[in-house]
Coordinates of N, CA and C in Angstrom, one line a residue:
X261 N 114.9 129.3 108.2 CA 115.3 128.3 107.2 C 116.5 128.9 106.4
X262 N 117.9 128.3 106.1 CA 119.1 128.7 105.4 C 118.9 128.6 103.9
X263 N 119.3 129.3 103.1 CA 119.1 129.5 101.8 C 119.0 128.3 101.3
X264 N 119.9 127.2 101.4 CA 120.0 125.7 100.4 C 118.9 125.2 100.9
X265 N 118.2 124.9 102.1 CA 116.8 124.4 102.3 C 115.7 125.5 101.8
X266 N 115.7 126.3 101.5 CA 114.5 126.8 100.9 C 114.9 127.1 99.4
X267 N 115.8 127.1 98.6 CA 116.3 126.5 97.7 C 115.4 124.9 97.2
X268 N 115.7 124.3 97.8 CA 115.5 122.7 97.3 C 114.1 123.0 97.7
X269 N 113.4 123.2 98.6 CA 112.1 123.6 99.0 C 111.2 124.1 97.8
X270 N 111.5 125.0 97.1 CA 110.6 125.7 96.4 C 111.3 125.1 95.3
X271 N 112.2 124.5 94.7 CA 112.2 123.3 93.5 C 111.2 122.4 93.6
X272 N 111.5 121.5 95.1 CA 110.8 120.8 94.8 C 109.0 120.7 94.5
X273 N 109.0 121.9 95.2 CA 107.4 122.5 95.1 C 106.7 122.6 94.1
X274 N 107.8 123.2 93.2 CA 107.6 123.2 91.7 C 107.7 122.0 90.4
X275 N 108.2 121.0 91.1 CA 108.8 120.1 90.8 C 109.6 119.7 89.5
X276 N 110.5 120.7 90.0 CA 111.9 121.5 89.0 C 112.9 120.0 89.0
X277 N 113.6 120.1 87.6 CA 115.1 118.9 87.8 C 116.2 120.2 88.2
X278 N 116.8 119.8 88.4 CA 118.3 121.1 88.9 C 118.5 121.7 87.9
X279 N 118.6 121.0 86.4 CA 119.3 121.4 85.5 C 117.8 122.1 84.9
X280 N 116.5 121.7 85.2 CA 115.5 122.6 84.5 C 115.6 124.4 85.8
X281 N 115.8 124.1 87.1 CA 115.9 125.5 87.7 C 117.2 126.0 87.4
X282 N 118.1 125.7 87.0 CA 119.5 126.2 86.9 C 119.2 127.0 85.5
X283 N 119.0 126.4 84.4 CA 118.5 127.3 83.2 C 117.7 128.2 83.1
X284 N 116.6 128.0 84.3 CA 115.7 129.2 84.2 C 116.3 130.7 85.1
X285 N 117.0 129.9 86.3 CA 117.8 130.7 86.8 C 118.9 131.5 86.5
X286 N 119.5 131.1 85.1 CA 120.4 131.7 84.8 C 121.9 131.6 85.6
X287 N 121.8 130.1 85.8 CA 123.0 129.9 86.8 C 123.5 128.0 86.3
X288 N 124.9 127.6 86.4 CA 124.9 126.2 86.1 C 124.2 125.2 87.4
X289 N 124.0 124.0 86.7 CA 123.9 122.9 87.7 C 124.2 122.8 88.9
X290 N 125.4 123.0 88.2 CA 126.7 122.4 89.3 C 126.9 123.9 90.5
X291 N 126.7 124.6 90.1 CA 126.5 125.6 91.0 C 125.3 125.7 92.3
X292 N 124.3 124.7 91.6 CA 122.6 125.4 92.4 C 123.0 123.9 93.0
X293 N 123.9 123.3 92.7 CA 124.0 121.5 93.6 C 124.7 122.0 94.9
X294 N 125.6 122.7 94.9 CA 126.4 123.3 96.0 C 125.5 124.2 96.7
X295 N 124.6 125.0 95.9 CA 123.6 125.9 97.1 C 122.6 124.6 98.1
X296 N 122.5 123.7 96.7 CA 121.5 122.8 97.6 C 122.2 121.8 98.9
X297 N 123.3 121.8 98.5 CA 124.2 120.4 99.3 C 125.0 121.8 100.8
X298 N 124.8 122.8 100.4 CA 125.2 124.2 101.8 C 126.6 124.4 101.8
X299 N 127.1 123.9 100.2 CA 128.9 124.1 100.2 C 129.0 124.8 99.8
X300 N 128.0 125.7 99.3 CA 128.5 127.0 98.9 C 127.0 127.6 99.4
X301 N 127.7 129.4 99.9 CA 126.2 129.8 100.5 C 125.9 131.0 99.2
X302 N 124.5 131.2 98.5 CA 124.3 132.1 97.5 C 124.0 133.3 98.8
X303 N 124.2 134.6 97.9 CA 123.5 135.6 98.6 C 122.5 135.9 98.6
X304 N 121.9 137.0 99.2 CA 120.3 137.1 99.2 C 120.0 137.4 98.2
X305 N 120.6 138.5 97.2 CA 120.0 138.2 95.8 C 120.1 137.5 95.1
X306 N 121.3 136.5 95.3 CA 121.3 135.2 94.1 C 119.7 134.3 94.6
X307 N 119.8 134.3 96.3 CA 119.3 132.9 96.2 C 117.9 133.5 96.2
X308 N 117.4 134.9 95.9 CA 115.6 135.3 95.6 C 115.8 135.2 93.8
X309 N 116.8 135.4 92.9 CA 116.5 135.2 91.8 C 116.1 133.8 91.3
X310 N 117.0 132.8 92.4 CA 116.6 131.1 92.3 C 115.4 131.2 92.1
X311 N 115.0 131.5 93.6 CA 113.4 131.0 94.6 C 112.4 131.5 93.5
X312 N 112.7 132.5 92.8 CA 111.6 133.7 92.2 C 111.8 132.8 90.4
X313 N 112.5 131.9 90.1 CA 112.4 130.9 88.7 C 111.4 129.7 89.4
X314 N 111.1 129.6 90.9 CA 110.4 128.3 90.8 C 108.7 128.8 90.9
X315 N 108.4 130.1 90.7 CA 107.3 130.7 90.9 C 106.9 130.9 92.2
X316 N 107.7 131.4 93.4 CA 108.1 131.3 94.4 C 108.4 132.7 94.9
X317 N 108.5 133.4 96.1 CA 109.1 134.6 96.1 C 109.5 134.2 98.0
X318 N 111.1 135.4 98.2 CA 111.4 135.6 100.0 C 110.3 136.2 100.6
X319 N 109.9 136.2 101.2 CA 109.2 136.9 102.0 C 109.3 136.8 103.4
X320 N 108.7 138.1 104.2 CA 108.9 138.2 105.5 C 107.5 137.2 105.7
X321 N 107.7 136.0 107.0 CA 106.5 135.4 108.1 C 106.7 136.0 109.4
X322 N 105.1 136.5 109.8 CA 104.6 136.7 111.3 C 105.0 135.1 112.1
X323 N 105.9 135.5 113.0 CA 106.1 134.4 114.1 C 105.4 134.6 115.2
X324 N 104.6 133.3 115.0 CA 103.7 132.5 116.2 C 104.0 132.3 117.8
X325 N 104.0 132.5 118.2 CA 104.2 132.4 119.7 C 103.1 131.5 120.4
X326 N 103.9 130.5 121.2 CA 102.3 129.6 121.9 C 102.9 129.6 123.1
X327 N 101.8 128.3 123.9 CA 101.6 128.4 125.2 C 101.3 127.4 125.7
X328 N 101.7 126.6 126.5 CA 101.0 125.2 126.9 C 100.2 125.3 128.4
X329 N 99.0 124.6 127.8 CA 98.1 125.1 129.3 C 97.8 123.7 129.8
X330 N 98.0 123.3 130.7 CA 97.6 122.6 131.7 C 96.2 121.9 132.4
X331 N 95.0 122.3 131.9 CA 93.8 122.5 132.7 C 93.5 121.2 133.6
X332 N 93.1 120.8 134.3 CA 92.7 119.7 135.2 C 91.4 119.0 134.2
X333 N 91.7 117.4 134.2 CA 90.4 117.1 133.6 C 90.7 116.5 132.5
X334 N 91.7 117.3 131.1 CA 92.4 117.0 130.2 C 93.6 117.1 130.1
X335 N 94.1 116.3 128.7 CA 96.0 116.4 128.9 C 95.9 117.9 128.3
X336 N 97.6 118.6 128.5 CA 97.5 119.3 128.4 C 97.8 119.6 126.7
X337 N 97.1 121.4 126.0 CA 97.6 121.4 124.6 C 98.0 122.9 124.7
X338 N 98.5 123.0 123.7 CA 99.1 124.2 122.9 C 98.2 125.3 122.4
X339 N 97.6 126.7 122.6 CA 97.4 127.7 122.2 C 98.8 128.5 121.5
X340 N 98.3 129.4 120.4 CA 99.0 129.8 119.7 C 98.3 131.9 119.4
X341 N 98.9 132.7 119.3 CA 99.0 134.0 120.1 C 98.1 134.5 118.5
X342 N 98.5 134.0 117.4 CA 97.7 134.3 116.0 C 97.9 133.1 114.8
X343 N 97.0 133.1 114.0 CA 96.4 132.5 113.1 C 97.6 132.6 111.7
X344 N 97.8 131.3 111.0 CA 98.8 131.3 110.1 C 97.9 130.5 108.6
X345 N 98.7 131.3 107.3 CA 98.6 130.4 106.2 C 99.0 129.2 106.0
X346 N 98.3 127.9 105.3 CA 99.0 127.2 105.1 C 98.4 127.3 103.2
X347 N 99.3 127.2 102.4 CA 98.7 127.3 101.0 C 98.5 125.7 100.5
X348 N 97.7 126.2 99.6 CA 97.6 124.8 98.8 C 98.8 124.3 98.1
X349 N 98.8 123.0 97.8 CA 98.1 121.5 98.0 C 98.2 121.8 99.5
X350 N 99.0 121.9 100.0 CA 99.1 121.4 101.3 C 98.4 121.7 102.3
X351 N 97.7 122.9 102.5 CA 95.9 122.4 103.5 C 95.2 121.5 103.3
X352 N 95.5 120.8 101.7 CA 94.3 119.8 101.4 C 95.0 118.1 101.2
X353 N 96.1 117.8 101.9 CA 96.3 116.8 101.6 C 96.2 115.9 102.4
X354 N 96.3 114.4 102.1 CA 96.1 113.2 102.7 C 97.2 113.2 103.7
X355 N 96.3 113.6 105.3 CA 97.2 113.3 106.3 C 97.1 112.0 107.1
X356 N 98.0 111.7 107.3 CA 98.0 110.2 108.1 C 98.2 111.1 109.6
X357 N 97.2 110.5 110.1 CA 97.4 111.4 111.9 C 96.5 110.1 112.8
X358 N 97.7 109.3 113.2 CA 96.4 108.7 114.6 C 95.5 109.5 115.3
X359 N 94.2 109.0 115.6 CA 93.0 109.7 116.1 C 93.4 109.1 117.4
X360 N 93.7 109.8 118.4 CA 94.2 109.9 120.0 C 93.0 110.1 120.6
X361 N 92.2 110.5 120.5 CA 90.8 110.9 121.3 C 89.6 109.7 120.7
X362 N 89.9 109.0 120.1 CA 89.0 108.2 119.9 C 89.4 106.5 119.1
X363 N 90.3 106.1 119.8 CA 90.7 105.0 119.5 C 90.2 103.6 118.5
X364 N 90.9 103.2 117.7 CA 90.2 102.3 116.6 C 89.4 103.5 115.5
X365 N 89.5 104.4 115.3 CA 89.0 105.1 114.0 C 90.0 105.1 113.1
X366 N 90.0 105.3 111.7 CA 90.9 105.5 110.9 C 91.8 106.5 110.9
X367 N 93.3 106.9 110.7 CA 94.2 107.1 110.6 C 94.7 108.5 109.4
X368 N 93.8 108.3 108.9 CA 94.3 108.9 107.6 C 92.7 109.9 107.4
X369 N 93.4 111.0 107.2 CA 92.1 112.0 106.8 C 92.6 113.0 105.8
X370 N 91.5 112.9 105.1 CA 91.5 113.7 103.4 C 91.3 115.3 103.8
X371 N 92.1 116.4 103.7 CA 92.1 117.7 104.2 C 91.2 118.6 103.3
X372 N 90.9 118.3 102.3 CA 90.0 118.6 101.1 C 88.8 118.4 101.3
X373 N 88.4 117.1 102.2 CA 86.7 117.2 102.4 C 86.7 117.6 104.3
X374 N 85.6 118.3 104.0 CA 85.2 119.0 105.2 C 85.1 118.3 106.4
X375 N 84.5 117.4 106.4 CA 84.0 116.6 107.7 C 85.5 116.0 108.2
X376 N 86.5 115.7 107.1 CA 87.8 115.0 107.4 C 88.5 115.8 107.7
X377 N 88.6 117.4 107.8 CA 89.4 117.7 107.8 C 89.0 118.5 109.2
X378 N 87.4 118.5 109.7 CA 87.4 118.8 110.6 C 87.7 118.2 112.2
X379 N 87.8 117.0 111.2 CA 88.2 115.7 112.7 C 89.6 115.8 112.8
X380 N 90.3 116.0 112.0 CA 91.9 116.1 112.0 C 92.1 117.4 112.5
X381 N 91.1 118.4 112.3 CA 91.9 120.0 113.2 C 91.5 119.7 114.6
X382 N 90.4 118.4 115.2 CA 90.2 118.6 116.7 C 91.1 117.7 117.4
X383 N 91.6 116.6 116.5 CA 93.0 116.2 116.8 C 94.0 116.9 117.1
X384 N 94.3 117.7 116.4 CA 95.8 118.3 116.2 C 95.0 119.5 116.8
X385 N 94.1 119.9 117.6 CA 94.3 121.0 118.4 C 94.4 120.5 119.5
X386 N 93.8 119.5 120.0 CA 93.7 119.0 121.2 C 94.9 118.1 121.7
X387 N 96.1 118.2 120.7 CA 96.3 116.5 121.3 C 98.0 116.6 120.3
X388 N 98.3 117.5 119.4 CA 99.3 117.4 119.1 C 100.2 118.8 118.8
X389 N 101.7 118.5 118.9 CA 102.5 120.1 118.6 C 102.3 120.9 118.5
X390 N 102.9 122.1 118.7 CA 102.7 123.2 117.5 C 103.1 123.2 115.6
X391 N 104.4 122.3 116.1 CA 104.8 122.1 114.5 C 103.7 121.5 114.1
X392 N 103.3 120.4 114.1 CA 102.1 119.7 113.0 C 101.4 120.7 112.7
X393 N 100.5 121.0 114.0 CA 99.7 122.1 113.7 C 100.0 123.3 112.6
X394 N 101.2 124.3 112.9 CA 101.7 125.4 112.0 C 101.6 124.3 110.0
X395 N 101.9 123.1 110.4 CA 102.2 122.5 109.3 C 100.8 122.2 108.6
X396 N 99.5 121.8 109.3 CA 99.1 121.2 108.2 C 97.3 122.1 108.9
X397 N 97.4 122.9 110.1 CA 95.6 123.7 110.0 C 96.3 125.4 109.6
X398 N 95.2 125.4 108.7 CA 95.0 126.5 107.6 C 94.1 127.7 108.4
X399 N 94.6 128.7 108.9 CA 93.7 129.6 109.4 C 92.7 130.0 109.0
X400 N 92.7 130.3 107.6 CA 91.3 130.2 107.2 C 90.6 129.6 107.0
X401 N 90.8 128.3 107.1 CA 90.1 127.1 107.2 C 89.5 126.9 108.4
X402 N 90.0 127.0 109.2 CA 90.0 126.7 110.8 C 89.0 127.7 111.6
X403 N 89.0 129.2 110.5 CA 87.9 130.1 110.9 C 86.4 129.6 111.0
X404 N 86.9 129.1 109.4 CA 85.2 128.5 108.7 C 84.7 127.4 109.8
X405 N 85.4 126.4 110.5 CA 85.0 125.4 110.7 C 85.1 125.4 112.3
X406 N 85.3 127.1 113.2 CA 85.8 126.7 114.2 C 84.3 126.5 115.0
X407 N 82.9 126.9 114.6 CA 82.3 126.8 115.7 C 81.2 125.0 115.3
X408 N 81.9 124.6 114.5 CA 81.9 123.0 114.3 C 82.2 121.8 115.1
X409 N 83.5 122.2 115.8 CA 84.2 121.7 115.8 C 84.0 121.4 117.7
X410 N 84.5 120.1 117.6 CA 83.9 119.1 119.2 C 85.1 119.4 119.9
X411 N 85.1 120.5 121.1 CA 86.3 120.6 121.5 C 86.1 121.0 123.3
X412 N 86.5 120.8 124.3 CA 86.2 120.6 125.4 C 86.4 122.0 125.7
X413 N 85.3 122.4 127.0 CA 85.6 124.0 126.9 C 86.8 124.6 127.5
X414 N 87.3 124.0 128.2 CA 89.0 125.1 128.3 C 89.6 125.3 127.0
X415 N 89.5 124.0 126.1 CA 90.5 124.4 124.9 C 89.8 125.4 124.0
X416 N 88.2 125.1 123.8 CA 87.7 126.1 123.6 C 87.8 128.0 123.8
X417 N 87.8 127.6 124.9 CA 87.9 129.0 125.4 C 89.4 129.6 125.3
X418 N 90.4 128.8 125.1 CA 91.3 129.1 125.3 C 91.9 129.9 123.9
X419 N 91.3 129.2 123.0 CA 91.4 129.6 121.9 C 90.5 130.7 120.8
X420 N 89.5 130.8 122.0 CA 88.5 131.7 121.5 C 89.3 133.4 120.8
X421 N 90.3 134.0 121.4 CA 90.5 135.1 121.7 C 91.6 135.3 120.6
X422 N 92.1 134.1 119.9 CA 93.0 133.7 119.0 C 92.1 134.0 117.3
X423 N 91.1 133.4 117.8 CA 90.1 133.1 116.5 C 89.1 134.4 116.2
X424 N 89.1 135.2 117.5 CA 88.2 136.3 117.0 C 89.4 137.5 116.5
X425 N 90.8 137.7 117.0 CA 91.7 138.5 116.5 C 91.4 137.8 114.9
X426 N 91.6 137.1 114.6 CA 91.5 136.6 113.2 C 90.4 137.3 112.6
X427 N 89.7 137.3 113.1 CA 87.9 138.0 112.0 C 87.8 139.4 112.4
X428 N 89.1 140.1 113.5 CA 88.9 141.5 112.9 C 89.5 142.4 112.0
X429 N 89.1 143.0 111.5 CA 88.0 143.4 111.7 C 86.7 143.3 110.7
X430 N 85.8 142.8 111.5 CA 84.7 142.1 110.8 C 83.7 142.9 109.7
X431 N 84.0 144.2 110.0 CA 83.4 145.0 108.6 C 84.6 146.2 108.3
X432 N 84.3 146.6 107.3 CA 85.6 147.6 106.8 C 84.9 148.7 106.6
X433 N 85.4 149.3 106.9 CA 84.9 151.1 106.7 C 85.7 151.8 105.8
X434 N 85.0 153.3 105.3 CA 85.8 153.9 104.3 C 87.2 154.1 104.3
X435 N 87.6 154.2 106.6 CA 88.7 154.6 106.3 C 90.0 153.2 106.1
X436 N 89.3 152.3 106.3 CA 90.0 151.1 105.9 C 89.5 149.7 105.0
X437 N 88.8 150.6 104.3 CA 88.6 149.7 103.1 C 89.3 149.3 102.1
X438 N 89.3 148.1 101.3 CA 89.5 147.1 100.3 C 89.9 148.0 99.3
X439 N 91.1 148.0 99.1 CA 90.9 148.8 97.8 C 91.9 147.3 96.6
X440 N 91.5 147.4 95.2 CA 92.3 146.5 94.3 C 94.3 147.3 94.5
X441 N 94.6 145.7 94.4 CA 95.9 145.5 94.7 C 96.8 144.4 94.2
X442 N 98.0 144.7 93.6 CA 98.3 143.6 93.4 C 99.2 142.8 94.0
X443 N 98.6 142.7 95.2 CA 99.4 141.6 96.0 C 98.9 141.4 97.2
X444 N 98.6 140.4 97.9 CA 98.1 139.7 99.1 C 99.0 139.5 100.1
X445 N 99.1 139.0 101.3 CA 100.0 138.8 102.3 C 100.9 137.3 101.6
X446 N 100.3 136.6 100.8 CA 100.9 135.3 100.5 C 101.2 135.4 98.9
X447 N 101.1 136.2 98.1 CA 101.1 136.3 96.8 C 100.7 137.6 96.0
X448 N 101.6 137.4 95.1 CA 101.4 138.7 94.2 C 101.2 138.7 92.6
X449 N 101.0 139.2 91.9 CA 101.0 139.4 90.3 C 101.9 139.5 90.1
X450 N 102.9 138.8 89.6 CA 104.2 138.6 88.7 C 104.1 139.8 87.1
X451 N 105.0 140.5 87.5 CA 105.6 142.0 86.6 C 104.1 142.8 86.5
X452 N 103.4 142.9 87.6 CA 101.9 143.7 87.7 C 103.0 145.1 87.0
X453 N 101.6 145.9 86.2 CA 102.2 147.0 86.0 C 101.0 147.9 85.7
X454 N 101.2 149.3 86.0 CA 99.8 149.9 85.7 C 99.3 150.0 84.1
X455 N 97.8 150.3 84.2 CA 97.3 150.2 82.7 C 97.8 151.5 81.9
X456 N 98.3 151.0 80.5 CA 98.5 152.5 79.8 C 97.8 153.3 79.6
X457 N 98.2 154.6 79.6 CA 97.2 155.7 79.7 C 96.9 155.9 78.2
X458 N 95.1 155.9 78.0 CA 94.8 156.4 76.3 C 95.1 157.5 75.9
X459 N 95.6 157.7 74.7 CA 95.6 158.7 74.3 C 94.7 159.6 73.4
X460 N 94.9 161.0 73.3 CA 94.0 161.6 72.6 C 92.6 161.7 74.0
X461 N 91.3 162.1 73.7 CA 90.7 162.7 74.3 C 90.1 161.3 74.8
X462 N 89.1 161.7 76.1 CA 88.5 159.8 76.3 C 87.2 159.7 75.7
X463 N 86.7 158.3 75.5 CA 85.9 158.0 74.6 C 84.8 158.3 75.4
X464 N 83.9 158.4 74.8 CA 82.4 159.2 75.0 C 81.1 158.5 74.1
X465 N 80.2 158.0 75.1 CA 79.2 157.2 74.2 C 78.3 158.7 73.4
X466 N 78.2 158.5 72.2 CA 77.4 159.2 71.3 C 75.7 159.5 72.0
X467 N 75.5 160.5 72.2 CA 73.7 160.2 72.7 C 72.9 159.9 71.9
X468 N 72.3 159.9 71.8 CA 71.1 159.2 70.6 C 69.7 159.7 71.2
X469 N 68.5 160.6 70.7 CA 67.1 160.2 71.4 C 66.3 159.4 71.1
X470 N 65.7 158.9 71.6 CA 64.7 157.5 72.0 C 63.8 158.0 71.7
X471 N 63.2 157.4 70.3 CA 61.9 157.3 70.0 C 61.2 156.6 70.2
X472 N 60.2 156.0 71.2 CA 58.9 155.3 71.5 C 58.2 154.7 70.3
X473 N 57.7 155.3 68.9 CA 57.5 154.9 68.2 C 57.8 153.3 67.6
X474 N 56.9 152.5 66.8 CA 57.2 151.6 66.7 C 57.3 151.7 65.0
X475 N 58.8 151.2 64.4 CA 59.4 150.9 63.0 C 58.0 151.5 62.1
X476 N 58.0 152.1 61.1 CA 57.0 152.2 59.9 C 57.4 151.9 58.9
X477 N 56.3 151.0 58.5 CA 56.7 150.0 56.9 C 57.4 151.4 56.0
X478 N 58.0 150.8 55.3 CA 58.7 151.3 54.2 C 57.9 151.4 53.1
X479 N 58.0 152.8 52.6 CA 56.7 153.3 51.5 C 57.3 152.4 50.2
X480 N 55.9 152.1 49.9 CA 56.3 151.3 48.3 C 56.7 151.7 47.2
X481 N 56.6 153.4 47.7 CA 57.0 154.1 46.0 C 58.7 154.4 46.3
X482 N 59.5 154.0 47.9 CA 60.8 154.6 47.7 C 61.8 153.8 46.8

């Protein structure tokens, strides 16, 4: 994607006026109109300081590689080599997708509720692009709901080997375990910084011994 479309992309995502990303950007209007219109090209650091005012950051994407398989019996679909994010809203929105496998059903499926969104992934695995697909099923989504899901067994199978690379590795060990971080494959903590170090010696709970005893009235002569 060239800088002026991902430019206008992550505006509109944000749902920035030109002249509200231009001021946060530290750049005129009329300047971010020419990145957006491709008559003028910004550089990589102009156009990550844009992307990075719409709450947005560049980043490197893993490219997908697919495959169209043929099997006898059914039309043929698209296998894909690994599993992609799609972030919110957009895993969860109102897709309009004709239902091709089952004619006369409704049209339109809510990606937010489960059962709708599982009828729309067995569509769009069985039956449409790769782009739709890359566009609107959520890997992680797709994990949760893959053994749900009504799918004939070559596509099944075909995809099996796609969906378990996804879930490994299924437990983590010492030497590759979870440690806190501040940043994910899709997102990070904006100006993370480490915590200041205390000064002076560190604090120390006081010990105290525990007495069993239960409170004694207070003498009447004190």
């Amino acid at each position: 994607m060239d800088p002026a479309r991902l430019i206008k992309t992550a505006r509109r995502a944000s749902r920035m006026t030109q002249a509200e990303l231009a001021m946060l950007a530290g750049t005129s209007q009329a300047t971010l109109s020419a990145y957006e219109r491709g008559t003028k090209a910004p550089s990589l650091q102009t156009a990550s300081r844009i992307i990075e005012a719409t709450d947005h950051e560049l980043m490197l994407q893993a490219r997908v590689d697919w495959i169209e398989l043929h099997p006898e019996g059914i039309v043929p679909f698209w296998v894909p080599d690994k599993l992609w994010a799609v972030p919110p809203p957009y895993c969860f929105v109102l897709l309009w997708l004709p239902d091709l496998i089952r004619p006369g059903a409704d049209d339109t499926w809510n990606l937010s509720k489960r059962d709708e969104r599982r009828r729309a992934y067995e569509i769009l695995i069985r039956r449409c692009l790769p782009q739709q697909m890359l566009r609107w099923i959520d890997g992680g989504l797709l994990v949760d709901l893959w053994e749900e899901l009504e799918l004939p067994d070559p596509v099944r199978k075909a995809w099996e080997p796609t969906i378990q690379r996804a879930l490994w590795p299924k437990r983590w060990g010492k030497e590759n375990s979870l440690r806190m971080s501040e940043e994910t494959p899709t997102a990070r903590i904006r100006d993370y910084g480490n915590l200041p170090k205390l000064k002076g010696k560190p604090w120390r709970q006081k010990r105290t011994r525990f007495d069993p005893r239960p409170p004694q009235p207070p003498d009447p002569d004190d």
